[in-house]
Amino acid sequence: MEDQIVNNMPRIGEKAPDFEVVTTTGTLKLSDYNQGSWVIMFSHPADFTPVCTTEMSAFAQQKNWFADRNTKLLGLSIDSIHSHLAWVNNVREKTDVYMDFPIIADLDMKVANLYGMLHPQESTTAAVRAVFFIDPKGIIRLIMYYPLNVGRNMEEIQRSLIALQTADECHCALPVNWKPGDMAIVPPPKTLVEMDERIANTEYEKVDFYLAKKSLNN
Ligand code: BEZ
C-alpha cells in the first residue's frame, strides 16, 4: 500500500489542486463548487467509526452557520459511495442528523494523495483528519491535520474561518486567541518615518511602535 501513497503536501497560499469526483450528492468538480464561495474540505478516516461520526455530525449541524458565511462543506474518506450512503442514512435514522453535504468517495485515493491526507505512520489506507480552508479565489488559506485518534474542534474551525474572513476585510493580522469583537493588530511600520508616526499615534492601543491594536467596530 505504501507505494500507492504520493508524498504531496499542498501549502498555504497555493491554488487548491482541482479534481472531479463522485460524491454523495453527485459528481463534483472542485473549481465549480468553489466558484464564488469558501470551501472547507475535510477528510475522515472511515465511515461507521465513532469519532468520525461525531465530527461529521457536528459539520452537518453547523451547515447553516457555514452557509451564512458563504462557505460550503465537502467531506472525504477512502470509502465507497455505497458505504457513504449507508452511513449517512444510519446516522440520520439513529440521531436525526442528516449529513447532506457532499462526501467524496475517494476509493482510489486520488484526492487524498493530491492533498497529502495519507500519513503512512498513521495509516496507509485511511486519511488523517485534515481540514483545508479554500477561499473564493481557490487559494488554500489554512490547513489543519489531526491524527486518527483525536477529533477536531468545531469551535476552532469556525473561529479560524471568521478570522480568515475578518483579516481579509480589515487587511490586518489577528493576535493569539482572537475572537470576533477583539482588537486587530495594525501592520507594523516599515520605515523610520512610519515608526515615528506610529510612536506619535494616539488612536491605537500600543505596547510599542511594532505592537499596536485597533478596534474593528468603528
Ligand atoms: C474513529 O473515528 O473513531 C476512528 C477512526 C479510525 C481510527 C481510529 C478512530
Coordinates of C-alpha atoms and ligand atoms in Angstrom, one line a residue:
M1 CA 0.0 0.0 0.0
E2 CA 2.8 2.4 0.9
D3 CA 3.9 2.6 -2.7
Q4 CA 0.5 4.0 -3.7
I5 CA 1.0 7.0 -1.4
V6 CA 2.2 10.2 -3.1
N7 CA 4.3 12.4 -0.8
N8 CA 2.4 15.5 -1.8
M9 CA 1.6 18.4 0.5
P10 CA -0.3 21.4 -0.7
R11 CA 0.9 24.6 1.0
I12 CA -0.9 27.7 2.3
G13 CA -1.1 30.3 -0.4
E14 CA -1.1 27.7 -3.3
K15 CA -4.0 27.2 -5.7
A16 CA -6.1 24.3 -4.5
P17 CA -5.5 21.4 -6.8
D18 CA -8.6 20.8 -8.9
F19 CA -10.4 17.4 -9.2
E20 CA -13.6 15.9 -10.4
V21 CA -15.0 13.2 -8.1
V22 CA -18.0 11.1 -7.2
T23 CA -19.8 12.3 -4.0
T24 CA -22.9 11.6 -2.1
T25 CA -24.6 14.5 -3.9
G26 CA -23.4 13.5 -7.4
T27 CA -20.3 14.3 -9.5
L28 CA -18.5 17.3 -8.2
K29 CA -15.6 19.5 -9.7
L30 CA -13.9 21.4 -7.0
S31 CA -13.4 24.6 -9.1
D32 CA -17.1 24.7 -9.9
Y33 CA -18.2 24.0 -6.3
N34 CA -15.7 26.7 -5.1
Q35 CA -17.0 29.3 -7.6
G36 CA -17.6 32.5 -5.6
S37 CA -17.6 30.9 -2.1
W38 CA -15.3 29.5 0.5
V39 CA -15.0 25.7 0.7
I40 CA -14.0 23.8 3.8
M41 CA -12.8 20.3 2.7
F42 CA -12.3 17.8 5.5
S43 CA -11.3 14.2 5.5
H44 CA -12.2 11.5 8.0
P45 CA -10.5 8.1 8.3
A46 CA -13.5 5.8 7.8
D47 CA -17.3 5.6 7.7
F48 CA -19.1 3.9 10.6
T49 CA -16.4 4.8 13.1
P50 CA -17.2 6.6 16.3
V51 CA -15.0 9.7 16.3
C52 CA -15.7 10.3 12.6
T53 CA -19.5 10.1 13.3
T54 CA -19.2 12.8 16.0
E55 CA -17.2 15.1 13.7
M56 CA -19.3 14.7 10.6
S57 CA -22.5 15.1 12.6
A58 CA -21.0 18.4 14.0
F59 CA -20.3 19.6 10.5
A60 CA -23.9 18.7 9.4
Q61 CA -25.4 20.5 12.5
Q62 CA -23.3 23.7 11.6
K63 CA -24.1 23.6 7.9
N64 CA -26.3 26.7 8.0
W65 CA -23.8 28.5 10.1
F66 CA -21.2 27.9 7.4
A67 CA -23.7 28.8 4.6
D68 CA -24.4 32.1 6.4
R69 CA -20.7 32.8 6.0
N70 CA -20.6 32.0 2.3
T71 CA -18.9 28.6 3.0
K72 CA -19.7 25.2 1.5
L73 CA -18.7 21.9 3.2
L74 CA -17.0 19.0 1.4
G75 CA -16.2 15.7 3.2
L76 CA -14.0 12.9 2.1
S77 CA -12.9 9.4 3.0
I78 CA -11.4 6.4 1.3
D79 CA -14.7 4.6 1.3
S80 CA -17.1 3.6 -1.4
I81 CA -20.2 5.7 -2.3
H82 CA -22.3 2.7 -1.0
S83 CA -20.6 2.9 2.3
H84 CA -21.1 6.7 2.5
L85 CA -24.8 6.4 1.6
A86 CA -25.4 3.7 4.2
W87 CA -23.6 5.6 6.9
V88 CA -25.4 8.9 6.2
N89 CA -28.7 7.0 6.3
N90 CA -27.7 5.2 9.5
V91 CA -26.7 8.4 11.3
R92 CA -30.0 10.1 10.1
E93 CA -32.1 7.2 11.4
K94 CA -30.3 6.9 14.7
T95 CA -29.7 10.6 15.6
D96 CA -31.8 12.6 13.3
V97 CA -28.7 14.4 12.0
Y98 CA -28.6 14.5 8.2
M99 CA -25.1 14.7 6.7
D100 CA -26.4 16.0 3.4
F101 CA -23.3 17.9 2.3
P102 CA -21.2 16.2 -0.4
I103 CA -18.9 13.5 0.8
I104 CA -16.2 12.3 -1.7
A105 CA -15.9 8.6 -2.2
D106 CA -12.1 8.5 -2.7
L107 CA -11.6 4.8 -3.1
D108 CA -8.7 5.3 -5.5
M109 CA -7.1 7.8 -3.1
K110 CA -6.8 10.3 -5.8
V111 CA -7.8 13.3 -3.7
A112 CA -6.2 12.0 -0.5
N113 CA -2.9 11.8 -2.4
L114 CA -3.4 15.2 -4.1
Y115 CA -3.9 16.8 -0.7
G116 CA -1.4 14.9 1.4
M117 CA -4.1 13.3 3.6
L118 CA -2.3 9.9 3.8
H119 CA 0.3 9.9 6.6
P120 CA 1.8 6.4 6.5
Q121 CA 2.8 6.3 10.1
E122 CA -0.9 6.8 11.0
S123 CA -2.4 4.6 8.2
T124 CA -1.7 3.6 4.7
T125 CA -5.3 3.1 3.9
A126 CA -7.2 5.8 5.8
A127 CA -6.9 9.5 5.5
V128 CA -5.9 11.5 8.6
R129 CA -8.3 14.2 9.9
A130 CA -7.4 17.1 7.5
V131 CA -9.2 20.4 7.1
F132 CA -8.5 22.7 4.1
F133 CA -9.9 26.2 4.1
I134 CA -10.1 27.3 0.4
D135 CA -11.1 30.9 -0.4
P136 CA -13.4 32.0 -3.2
K137 CA -10.4 32.5 -5.5
G138 CA -9.5 28.8 -5.0
I139 CA -6.5 29.5 -2.8
I140 CA -5.6 27.3 0.2
R141 CA -5.6 29.6 3.2
L142 CA -5.3 27.4 6.3
I143 CA -4.6 23.7 6.8
M144 CA -5.2 21.5 9.9
Y145 CA -4.1 17.9 10.3
Y146 CA -5.3 15.8 13.2
P147 CA -4.4 12.2 13.9
L148 CA -6.8 9.3 13.7
N149 CA -7.4 9.2 17.5
V150 CA -8.2 12.8 18.2
G151 CA -11.3 14.6 16.9
R152 CA -11.2 18.1 15.7
N153 CA -12.6 21.2 17.5
M154 CA -15.6 22.7 15.7
E155 CA -15.3 26.0 17.6
E156 CA -11.7 26.4 16.4
I157 CA -12.7 25.6 12.8
Q158 CA -15.4 28.2 13.0
R159 CA -13.1 30.7 14.7
S160 CA -10.5 30.2 12.0
L161 CA -12.9 30.8 9.2
I162 CA -14.2 34.0 10.8
A163 CA -10.6 35.1 11.5
L164 CA -9.6 34.5 7.8
Q165 CA -12.6 36.4 6.5
T166 CA -12.0 39.3 9.0
A167 CA -8.3 39.5 8.3
D168 CA -9.1 39.8 4.6
E169 CA -11.7 42.5 5.2
C170 CA -9.6 44.7 7.5
H171 CA -6.2 44.0 5.9
C172 CA -4.9 43.3 9.3
A173 CA -3.5 40.5 11.4
L174 CA -5.1 38.9 14.3
P175 CA -3.5 38.1 17.7
V176 CA -3.4 35.0 19.8
N177 CA -6.8 33.6 20.7
W178 CA -8.5 36.3 18.6
K179 CA -12.3 36.1 18.5
P180 CA -14.9 38.3 17.0
G181 CA -15.2 41.6 18.9
D182 CA -11.5 41.6 19.8
M183 CA -9.0 44.1 18.5
A184 CA -6.8 43.5 15.4
I185 CA -3.1 44.1 15.0
V186 CA -2.2 47.1 12.9
P187 CA 0.6 46.2 10.5
P188 CA 4.0 47.3 12.0
P189 CA 5.8 50.3 10.4
K190 CA 8.4 49.5 7.7
T191 CA 10.4 52.8 7.7
L192 CA 11.8 55.2 10.3
V193 CA 9.2 57.8 9.2
E194 CA 6.4 55.3 9.7
M195 CA 7.9 54.3 13.0
D196 CA 7.8 58.0 14.2
E197 CA 4.2 58.3 13.0
R198 CA 3.3 55.2 14.9
I199 CA 5.0 56.4 18.1
A200 CA 3.0 59.7 17.8
N201 CA -0.2 57.9 17.1
T202 CA -2.7 58.2 20.0
E203 CA -5.6 56.3 18.3
Y204 CA -4.2 52.8 18.6
E205 CA -3.8 50.7 21.8
K206 CA 0.0 50.4 21.8
V207 CA 2.5 48.3 23.6
D208 CA 5.2 49.8 21.5
F209 CA 5.6 51.0 17.9
Y210 CA 5.7 47.5 16.5
L211 CA 2.8 46.1 18.5
A212 CA -0.4 48.2 18.1
K213 CA -4.0 47.2 18.1
K214 CA -7.1 48.8 16.8
S215 CA -10.8 48.2 17.3
L216 CA -12.7 46.8 14.3
N217 CA -16.0 48.2 15.3
N218 CA -15.6 51.7 14.0
Ligands
BEZ1 C1 -12.9 6.8 14.8 O1 -13.5 7.6 14.0 O2 -13.4 6.5 15.9 C2 -11.6 6.3 14.4 C3 -11.3 6.0 13.1 C4 -10.1 5.5 12.7 C5 -9.2 5.2 13.7 C6 -9.4 5.5 15.0 C7 -10.7 6.0 15.4

